[in-house]
Coordinates of C-alpha atoms and ligand atoms in Angstrom, one line a residue:
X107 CA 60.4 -1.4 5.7
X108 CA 62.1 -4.7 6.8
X109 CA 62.8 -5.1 10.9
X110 CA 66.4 -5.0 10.6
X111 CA 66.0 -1.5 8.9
X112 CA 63.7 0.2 10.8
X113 CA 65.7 -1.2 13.8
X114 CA 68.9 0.1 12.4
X115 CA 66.9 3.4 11.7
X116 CA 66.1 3.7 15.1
X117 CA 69.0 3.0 16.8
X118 CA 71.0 5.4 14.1
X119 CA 68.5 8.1 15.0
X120 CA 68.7 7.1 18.5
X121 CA 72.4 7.9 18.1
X122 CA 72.2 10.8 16.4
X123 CA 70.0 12.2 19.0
X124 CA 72.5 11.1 21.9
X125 CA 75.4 12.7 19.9
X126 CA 73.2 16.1 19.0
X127 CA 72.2 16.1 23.0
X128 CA 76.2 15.6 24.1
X129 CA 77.0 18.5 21.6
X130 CA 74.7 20.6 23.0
X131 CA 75.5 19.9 26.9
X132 CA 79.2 20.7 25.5
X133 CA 78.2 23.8 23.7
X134 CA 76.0 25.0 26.6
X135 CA 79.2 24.5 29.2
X136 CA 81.5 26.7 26.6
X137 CA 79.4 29.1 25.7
X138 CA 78.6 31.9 28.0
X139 CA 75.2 31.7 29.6
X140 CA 73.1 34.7 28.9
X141 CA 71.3 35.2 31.6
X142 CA 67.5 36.8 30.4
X143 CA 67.1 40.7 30.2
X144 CA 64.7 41.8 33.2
X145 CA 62.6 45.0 32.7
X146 CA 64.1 48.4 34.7
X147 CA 61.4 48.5 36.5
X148 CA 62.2 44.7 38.6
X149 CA 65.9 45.5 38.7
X150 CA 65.7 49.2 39.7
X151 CA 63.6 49.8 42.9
X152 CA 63.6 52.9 44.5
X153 CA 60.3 52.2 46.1
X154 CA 61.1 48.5 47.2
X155 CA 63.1 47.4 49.4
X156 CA 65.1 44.2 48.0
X157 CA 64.2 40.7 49.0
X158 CA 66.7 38.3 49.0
X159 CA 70.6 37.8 48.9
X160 CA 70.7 38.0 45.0
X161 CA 68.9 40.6 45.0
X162 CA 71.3 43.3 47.1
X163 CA 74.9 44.6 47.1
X164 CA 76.8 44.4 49.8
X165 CA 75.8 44.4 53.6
X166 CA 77.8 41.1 54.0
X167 CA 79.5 42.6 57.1
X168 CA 76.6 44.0 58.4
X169 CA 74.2 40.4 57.8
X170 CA 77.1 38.2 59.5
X171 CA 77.1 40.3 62.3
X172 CA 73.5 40.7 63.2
X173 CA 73.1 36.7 63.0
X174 CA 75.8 35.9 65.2
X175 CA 74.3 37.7 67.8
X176 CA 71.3 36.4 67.1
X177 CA 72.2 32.9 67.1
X178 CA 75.4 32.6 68.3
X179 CA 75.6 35.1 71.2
X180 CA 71.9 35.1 72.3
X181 CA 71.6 38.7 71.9
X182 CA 68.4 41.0 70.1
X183 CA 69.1 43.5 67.3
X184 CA 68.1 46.9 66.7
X185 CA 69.2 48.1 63.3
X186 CA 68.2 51.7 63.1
X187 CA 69.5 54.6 60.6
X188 CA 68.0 57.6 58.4
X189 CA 65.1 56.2 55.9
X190 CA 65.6 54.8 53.1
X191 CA 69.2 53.5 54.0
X192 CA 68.7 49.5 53.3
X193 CA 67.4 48.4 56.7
X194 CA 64.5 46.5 55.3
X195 CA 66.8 45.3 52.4
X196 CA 68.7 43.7 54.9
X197 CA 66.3 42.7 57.7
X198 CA 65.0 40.7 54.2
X199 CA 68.4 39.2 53.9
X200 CA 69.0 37.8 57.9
X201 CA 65.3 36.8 57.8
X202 CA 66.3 34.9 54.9
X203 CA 69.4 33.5 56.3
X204 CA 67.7 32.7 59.7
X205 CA 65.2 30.3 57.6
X206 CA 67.6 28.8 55.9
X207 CA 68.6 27.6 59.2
X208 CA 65.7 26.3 60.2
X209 CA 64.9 29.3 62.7
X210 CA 61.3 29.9 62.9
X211 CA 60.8 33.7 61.8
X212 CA 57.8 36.0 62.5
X213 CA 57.3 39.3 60.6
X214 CA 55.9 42.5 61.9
X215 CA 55.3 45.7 60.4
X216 CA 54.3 48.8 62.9
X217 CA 51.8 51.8 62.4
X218 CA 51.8 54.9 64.0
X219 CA 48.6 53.2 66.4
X220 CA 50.4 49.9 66.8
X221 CA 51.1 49.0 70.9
X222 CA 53.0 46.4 72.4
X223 CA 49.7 44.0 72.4
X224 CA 48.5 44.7 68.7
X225 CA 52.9 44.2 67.9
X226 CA 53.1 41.1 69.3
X227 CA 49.7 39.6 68.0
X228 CA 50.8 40.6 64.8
X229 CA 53.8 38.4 65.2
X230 CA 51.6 35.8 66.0
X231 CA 49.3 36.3 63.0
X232 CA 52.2 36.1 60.9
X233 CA 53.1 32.3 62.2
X234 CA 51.4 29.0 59.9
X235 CA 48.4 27.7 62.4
X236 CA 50.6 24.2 62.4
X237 CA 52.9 25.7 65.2
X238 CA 50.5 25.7 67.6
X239 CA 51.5 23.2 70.1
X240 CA 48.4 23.1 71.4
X241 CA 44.8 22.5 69.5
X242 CA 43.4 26.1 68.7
X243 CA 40.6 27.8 71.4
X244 CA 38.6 29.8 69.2
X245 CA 38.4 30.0 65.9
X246 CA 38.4 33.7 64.6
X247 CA 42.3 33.3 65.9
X248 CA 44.5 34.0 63.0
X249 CA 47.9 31.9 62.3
X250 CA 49.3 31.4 65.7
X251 CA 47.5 34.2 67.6
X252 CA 45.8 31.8 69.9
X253 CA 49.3 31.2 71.9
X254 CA 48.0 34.6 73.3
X255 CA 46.1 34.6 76.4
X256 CA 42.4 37.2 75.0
X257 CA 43.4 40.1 76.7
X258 CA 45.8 43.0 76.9
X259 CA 49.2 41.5 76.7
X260 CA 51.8 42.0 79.7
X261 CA 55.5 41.8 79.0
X262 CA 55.6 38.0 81.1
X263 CA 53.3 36.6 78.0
X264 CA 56.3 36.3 75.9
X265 CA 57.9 33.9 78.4
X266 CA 55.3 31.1 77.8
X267 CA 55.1 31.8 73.6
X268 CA 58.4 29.2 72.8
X269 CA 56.7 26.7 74.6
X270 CA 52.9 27.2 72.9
X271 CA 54.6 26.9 69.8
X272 CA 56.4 23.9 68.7
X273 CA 59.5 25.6 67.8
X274 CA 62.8 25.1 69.1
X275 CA 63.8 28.8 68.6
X276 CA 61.9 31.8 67.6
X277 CA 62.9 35.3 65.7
X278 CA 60.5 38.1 66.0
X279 CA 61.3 41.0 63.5
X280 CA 59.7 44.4 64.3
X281 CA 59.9 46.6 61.0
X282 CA 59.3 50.8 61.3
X283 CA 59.2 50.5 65.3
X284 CA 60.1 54.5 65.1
X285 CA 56.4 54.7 63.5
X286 CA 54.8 53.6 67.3
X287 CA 53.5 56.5 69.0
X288 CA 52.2 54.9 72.2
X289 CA 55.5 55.3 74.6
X290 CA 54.6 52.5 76.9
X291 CA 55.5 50.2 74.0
X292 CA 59.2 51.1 74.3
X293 CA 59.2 49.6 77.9
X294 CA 56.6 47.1 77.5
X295 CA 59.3 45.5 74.7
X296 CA 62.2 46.1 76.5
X297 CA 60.8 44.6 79.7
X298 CA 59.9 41.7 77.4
X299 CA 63.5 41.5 76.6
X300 CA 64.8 41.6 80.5
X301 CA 62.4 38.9 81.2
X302 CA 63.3 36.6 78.0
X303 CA 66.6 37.5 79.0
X304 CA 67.1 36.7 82.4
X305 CA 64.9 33.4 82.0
X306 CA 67.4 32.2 78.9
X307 CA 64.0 31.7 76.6
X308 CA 65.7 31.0 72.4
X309 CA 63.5 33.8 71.6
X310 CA 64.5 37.3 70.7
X311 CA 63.7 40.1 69.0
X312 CA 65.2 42.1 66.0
X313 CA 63.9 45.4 65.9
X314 CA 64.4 48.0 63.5
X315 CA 63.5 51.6 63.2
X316 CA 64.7 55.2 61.7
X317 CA 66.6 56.7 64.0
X318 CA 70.3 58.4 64.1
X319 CA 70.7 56.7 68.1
X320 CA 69.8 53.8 69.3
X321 CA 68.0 55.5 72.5
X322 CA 65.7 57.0 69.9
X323 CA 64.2 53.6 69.3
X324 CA 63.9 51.4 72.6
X325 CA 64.6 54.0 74.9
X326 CA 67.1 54.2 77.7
X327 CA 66.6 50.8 79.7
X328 CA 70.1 50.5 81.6
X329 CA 68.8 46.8 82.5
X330 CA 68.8 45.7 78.5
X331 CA 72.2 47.2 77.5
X332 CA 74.0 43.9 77.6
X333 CA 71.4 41.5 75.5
X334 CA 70.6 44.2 73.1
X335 CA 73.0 44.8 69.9
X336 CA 72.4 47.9 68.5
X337 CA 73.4 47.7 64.8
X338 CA 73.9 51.4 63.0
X339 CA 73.7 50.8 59.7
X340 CA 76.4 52.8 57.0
X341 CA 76.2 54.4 53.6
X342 CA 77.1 52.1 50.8
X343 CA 80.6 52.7 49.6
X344 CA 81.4 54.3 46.4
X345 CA 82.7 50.6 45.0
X346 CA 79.0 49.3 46.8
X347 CA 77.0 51.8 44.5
X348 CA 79.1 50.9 41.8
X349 CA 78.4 47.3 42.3
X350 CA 74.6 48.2 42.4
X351 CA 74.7 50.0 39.1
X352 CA 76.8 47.7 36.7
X353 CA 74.6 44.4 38.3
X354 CA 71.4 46.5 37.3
X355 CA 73.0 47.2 33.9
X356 CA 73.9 43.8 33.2
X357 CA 70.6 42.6 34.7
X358 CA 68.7 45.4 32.3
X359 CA 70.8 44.8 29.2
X360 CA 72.1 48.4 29.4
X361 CA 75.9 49.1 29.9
X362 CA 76.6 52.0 32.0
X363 CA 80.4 53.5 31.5
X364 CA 82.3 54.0 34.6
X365 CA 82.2 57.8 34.0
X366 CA 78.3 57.5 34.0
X367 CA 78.9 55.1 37.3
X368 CA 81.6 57.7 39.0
X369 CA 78.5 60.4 38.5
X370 CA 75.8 58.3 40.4
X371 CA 78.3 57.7 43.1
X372 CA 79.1 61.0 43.5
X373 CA 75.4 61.9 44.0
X374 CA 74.7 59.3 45.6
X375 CA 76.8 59.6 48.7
X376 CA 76.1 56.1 50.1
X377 CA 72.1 55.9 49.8
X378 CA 71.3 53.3 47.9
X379 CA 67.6 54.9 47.1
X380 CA 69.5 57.3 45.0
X381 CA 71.5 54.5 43.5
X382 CA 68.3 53.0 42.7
X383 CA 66.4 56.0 41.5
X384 CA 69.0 57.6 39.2
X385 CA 69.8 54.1 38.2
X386 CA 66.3 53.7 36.6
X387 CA 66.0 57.1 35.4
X388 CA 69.1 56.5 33.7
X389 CA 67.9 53.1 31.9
X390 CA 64.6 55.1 31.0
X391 CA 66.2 57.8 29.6
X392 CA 69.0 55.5 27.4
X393 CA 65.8 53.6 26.3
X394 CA 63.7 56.9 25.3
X395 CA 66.8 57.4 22.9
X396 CA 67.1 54.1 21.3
X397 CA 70.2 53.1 22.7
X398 CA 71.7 50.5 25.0
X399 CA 74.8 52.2 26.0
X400 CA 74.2 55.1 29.0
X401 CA 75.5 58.2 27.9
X402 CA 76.1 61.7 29.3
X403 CA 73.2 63.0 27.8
X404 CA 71.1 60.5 29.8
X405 CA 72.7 61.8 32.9
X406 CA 71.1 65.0 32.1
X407 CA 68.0 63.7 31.4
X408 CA 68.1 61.9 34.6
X409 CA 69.3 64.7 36.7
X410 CA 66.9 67.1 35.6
X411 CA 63.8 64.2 36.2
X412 CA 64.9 63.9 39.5
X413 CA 64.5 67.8 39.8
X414 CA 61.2 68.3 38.2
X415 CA 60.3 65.4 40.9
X416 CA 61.9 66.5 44.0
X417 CA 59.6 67.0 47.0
X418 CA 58.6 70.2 47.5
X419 CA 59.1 70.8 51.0
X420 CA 62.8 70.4 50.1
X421 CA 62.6 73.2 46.8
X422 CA 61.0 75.6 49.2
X423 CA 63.7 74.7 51.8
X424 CA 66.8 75.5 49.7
X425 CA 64.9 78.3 47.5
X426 CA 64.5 79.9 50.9
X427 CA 68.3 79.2 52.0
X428 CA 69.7 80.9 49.0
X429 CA 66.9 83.6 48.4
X430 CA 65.6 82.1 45.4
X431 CA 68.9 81.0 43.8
X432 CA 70.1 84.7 44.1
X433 CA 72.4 84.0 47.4
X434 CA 76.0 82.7 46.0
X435 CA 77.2 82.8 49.4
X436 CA 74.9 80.4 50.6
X437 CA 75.0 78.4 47.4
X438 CA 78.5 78.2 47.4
X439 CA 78.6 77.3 51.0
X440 CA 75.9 74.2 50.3
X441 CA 77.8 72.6 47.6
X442 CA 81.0 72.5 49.8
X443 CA 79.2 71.4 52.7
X444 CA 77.4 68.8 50.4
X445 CA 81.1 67.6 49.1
X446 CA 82.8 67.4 51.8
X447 CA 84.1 64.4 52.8
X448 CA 81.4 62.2 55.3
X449 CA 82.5 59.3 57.2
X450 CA 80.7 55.9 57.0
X451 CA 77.7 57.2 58.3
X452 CA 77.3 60.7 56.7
X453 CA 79.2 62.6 59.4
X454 CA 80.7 65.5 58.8
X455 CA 83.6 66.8 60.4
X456 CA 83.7 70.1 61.5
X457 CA 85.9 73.2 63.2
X458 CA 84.2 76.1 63.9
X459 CA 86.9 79.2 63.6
X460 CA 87.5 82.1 65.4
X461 CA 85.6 84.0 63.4
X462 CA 82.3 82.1 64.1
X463 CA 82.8 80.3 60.3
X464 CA 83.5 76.8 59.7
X465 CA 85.6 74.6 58.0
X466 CA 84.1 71.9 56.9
X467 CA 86.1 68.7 55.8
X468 CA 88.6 71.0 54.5
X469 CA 86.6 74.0 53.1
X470 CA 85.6 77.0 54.4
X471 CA 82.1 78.4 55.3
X472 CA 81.9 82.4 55.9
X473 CA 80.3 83.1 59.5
X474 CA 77.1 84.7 57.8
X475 CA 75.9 81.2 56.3
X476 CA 77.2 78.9 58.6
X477 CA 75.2 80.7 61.4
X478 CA 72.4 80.6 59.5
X479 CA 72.6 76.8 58.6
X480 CA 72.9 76.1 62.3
X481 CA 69.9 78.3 63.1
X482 CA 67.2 76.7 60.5
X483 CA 68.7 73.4 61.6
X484 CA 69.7 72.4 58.1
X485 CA 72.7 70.8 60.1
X486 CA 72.3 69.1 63.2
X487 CA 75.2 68.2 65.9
X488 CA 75.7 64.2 66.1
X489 CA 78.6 65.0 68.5
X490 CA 79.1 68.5 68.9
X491 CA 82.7 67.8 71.4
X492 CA 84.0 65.8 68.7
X493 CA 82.7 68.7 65.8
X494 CA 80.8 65.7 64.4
X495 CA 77.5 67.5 61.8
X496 CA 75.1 66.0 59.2
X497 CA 72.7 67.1 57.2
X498 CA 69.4 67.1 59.2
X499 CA 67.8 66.8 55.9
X500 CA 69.6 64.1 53.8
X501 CA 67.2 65.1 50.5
X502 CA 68.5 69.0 51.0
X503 CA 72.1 67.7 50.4
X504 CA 71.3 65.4 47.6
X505 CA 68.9 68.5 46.1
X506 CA 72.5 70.7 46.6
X507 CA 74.2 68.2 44.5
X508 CA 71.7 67.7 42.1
X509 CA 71.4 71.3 40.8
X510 CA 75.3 71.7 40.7
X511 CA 75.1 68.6 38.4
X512 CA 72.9 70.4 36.7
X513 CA 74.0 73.6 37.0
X514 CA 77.3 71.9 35.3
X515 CA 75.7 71.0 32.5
X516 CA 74.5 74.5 31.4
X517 CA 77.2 76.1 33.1
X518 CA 76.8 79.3 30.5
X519 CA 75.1 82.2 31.4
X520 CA 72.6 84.2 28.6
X521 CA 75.2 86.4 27.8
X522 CA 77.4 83.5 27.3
X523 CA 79.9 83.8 30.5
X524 CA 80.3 80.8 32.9
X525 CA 77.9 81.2 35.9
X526 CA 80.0 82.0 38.9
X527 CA 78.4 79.1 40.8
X528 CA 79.0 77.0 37.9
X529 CA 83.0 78.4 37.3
X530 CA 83.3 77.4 41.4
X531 CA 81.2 74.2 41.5
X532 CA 83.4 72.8 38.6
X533 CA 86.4 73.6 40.0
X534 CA 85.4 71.4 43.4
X535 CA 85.2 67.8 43.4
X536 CA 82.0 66.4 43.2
X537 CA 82.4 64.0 46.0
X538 CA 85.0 63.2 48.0
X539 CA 84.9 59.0 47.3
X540 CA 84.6 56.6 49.9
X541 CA 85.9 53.0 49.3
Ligands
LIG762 N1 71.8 46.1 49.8 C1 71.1 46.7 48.9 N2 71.3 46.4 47.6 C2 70.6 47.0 46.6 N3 69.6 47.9 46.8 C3 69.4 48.2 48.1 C4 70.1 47.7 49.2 N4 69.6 48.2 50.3 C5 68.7 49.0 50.0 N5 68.5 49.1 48.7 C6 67.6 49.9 47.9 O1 67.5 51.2 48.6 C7 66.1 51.6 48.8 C8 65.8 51.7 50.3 O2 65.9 50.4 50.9 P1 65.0 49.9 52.1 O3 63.6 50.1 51.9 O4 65.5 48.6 52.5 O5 65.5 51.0 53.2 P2 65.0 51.4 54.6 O6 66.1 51.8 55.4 O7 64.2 50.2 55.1 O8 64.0 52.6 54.3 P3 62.9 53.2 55.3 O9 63.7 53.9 56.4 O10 62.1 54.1 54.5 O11 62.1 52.0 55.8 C9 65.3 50.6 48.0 O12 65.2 51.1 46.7 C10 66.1 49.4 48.0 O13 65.9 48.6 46.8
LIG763 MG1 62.2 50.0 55.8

């Protein structure tokens, strides 16, 4: 082949591969992108707490808040609600955010032994070894550890920790603080925050625990009310567990219809570890069938899983309750209590009537079974003055909910009448939604 052809070969082929290239780039930017199907088990966690901002739904309100007063207004956090309500999820999401501003974070996670000098060496541990601004003293130190004098630590030691590390300011997050048996924790830390407060040190703490009041947690220290911002964290809204289910679905490569999604919200209630669970029961089951598209039948399947799983502490709780299913009274009187409308945080409003009943949000509870849900403290007064209840057992509710979901399903008897429960359940809503 002569130079002027294989030239010309090249450069026509050279062409052809710059045209081919600019087709594609213009293909790529009008097509769709199809983002790659992850298995249920990565998208649906209802033993994991989420890690990141694309990870989770929602919280936006919640995040902003806690890292202004963080940042902005020099103030430590405790973010405390029932378990399993996303506190982790979004103590993930600040920590990230705080990083991404150059904020130096350090990551603790309590035991039930843990004390104020194991807690804050922990924080240390957590911290690269090229923060220390000085040269380390002995070498079994781990991370930044040895910006701790070797003793039992003393409230004052935190005061000198901004300076032994070369950081400008300094996050320390306490996860599970509830877990900490040892009460002279609770005012070691929040002597520890007086001091770092009074001496305007950038280092505070974000604590968080399970607890329904923020005394629970730190205890009452009048001194600290004004640099500590308590954070109680809500439900997720019934749009937020919607949110969570179609982003799974899409993420999952299984489509759930909105009547599939009004179901999970309405069992739900606002915990996203229900959205999580029944969401990958749901994909499980739709997958166990051959299909892609979540059906009614999957609801089923998922309902009853979640039965034939459910702790038994809480079966023995509500068999008891309604004397082994034979109670209609009481049953009745759960599934109204477990609809009834519940504010942000899963209050329930209540009236207690003449007759020593209730109504609650709306519906009535005979004397009989609302004496005896006061009495084995299935629910607990948040604010008895302002007739504010909740479920001292979340799982009981969700368990209520659960078997009139599945109660609906095989709502006819053996001689082929509708169950009583089942001819009332149906005819109350499921949930009263909150948007
Ligand atoms: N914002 C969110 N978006 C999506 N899923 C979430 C979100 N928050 C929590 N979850 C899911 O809810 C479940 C509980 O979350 P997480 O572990 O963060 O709660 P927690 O309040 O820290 O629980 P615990 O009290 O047991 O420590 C997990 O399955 C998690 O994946
Ligand atoms: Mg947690």
């Amino acid at each position: 082949m002569g130079v002027i052809s294989r030239l010309f070969r090249s450069q026509s082929s050279n062409a052809a591969e710059i045209l081919f290239e600019r087709n594609a780039r213009q293909r790529s930017l009008q097509e769709p992108r199809v983002a790659p199907v992850l298995p249920a088990s990565e998208v649906f966690t209802p033993s994991q707490p989420k890690s990141g901002r694309r990870q989770v739904v929602g919280r936006d309100a919640e995040c902003a808040r806690i890292l202004q007063a963080l940042q902005e207004d020099r103030a430590n956090v405790v973010l405390y609600s029932e378990r399993g309500r996303g506190k982790t999820s979004l103590s993930n999401m600040v920590v990230e955010a705080l990083r991404r501003s150059n904020v130096i974070v350090a990551r603790h996670t309590c035991e039930a032994g843990s004390n104020f000098t194991s807690i804050l060496r922990g924080l240390m541990q957590d911290l690269p070894v090229s923060l220390l601004a000085a040269p380390r003293r002995f070498d079994q130190c781990e991370g930044c550890e040895a910006a701790l004098p070797d003793r039992e630590l003393r409230p004052n030691d935190t005061l000198t920790l901004p300076d032994a590390l070369a950081c400008r300011s300094l996050v320390c997050v306490i996860d599970e603080f509830d877990r900490v048996e040892d009460r002279n924790t609770r005012t070691r830390l929040a002597d520890a925050i007086k001091q770092l407060s009074d001496r305007d040190v950038d280092f505070r703490f974000f604590i968080v625990g399970v607890s329904e009041d923020l005394d629970q947690i730190l205890g009452q220290h009048p001194s600290i009310q004004r640099s500590v911002l308590g954070v109680h964290l809500p439900l997720f809204t019934d749009r937020d567990v919607a949110k969570l289910i179609s982003k799974g679905g899409r993420e999952s490569g299984f489509e759930f219809p909105s009547s599939v999604i009004a179901r999970v919200a309405a069992l739900a209630r606002g915990m996203p570890y229900i959205a999580q669970l029944l969401g990958l029961r749901l994909v499980q089951a739709a997958r166990a069938r051959g299909g892609t598209v979540v059906s009614e039948e999957d609801f089923h399947a998922a309902v009853n899983r979640l039965l034939s799983d459910a702790n038994p502490r809480v079966v023995d709780m509500y068999s008891a309750l309604t004397q082994r299913g034979t109670d209609l009274e009481m049953m009745l009187s759960l599934r109204r209590i477990a609809t009834a409308p519940q504010d942000a945080w899963g209050r329930l409003h209540v009236a207690v009537s003449l007759d020593g009943g209730a109504v609650v949000g709306g519906r009535q509870i005979p004397p009989a079974s609302w004496s005896e849900l006061l009495a084995v403290s299935v629910l607990q007064a948040t604010d008895r003055d302002a007739g504010l209840f909740v479920f001292a057992q979340r799982a009981l509710m969700h368990h209520v909910l659960l078997m009139a979901a599945q109660e609906a399903a095989h709502h006819v008897t053996d001689n082929g009448q509708i169950s009583p429960v089942a001819n009332v359940a149906r005819r109350l809503p499921m949930v009263a939604p909150r948007t």
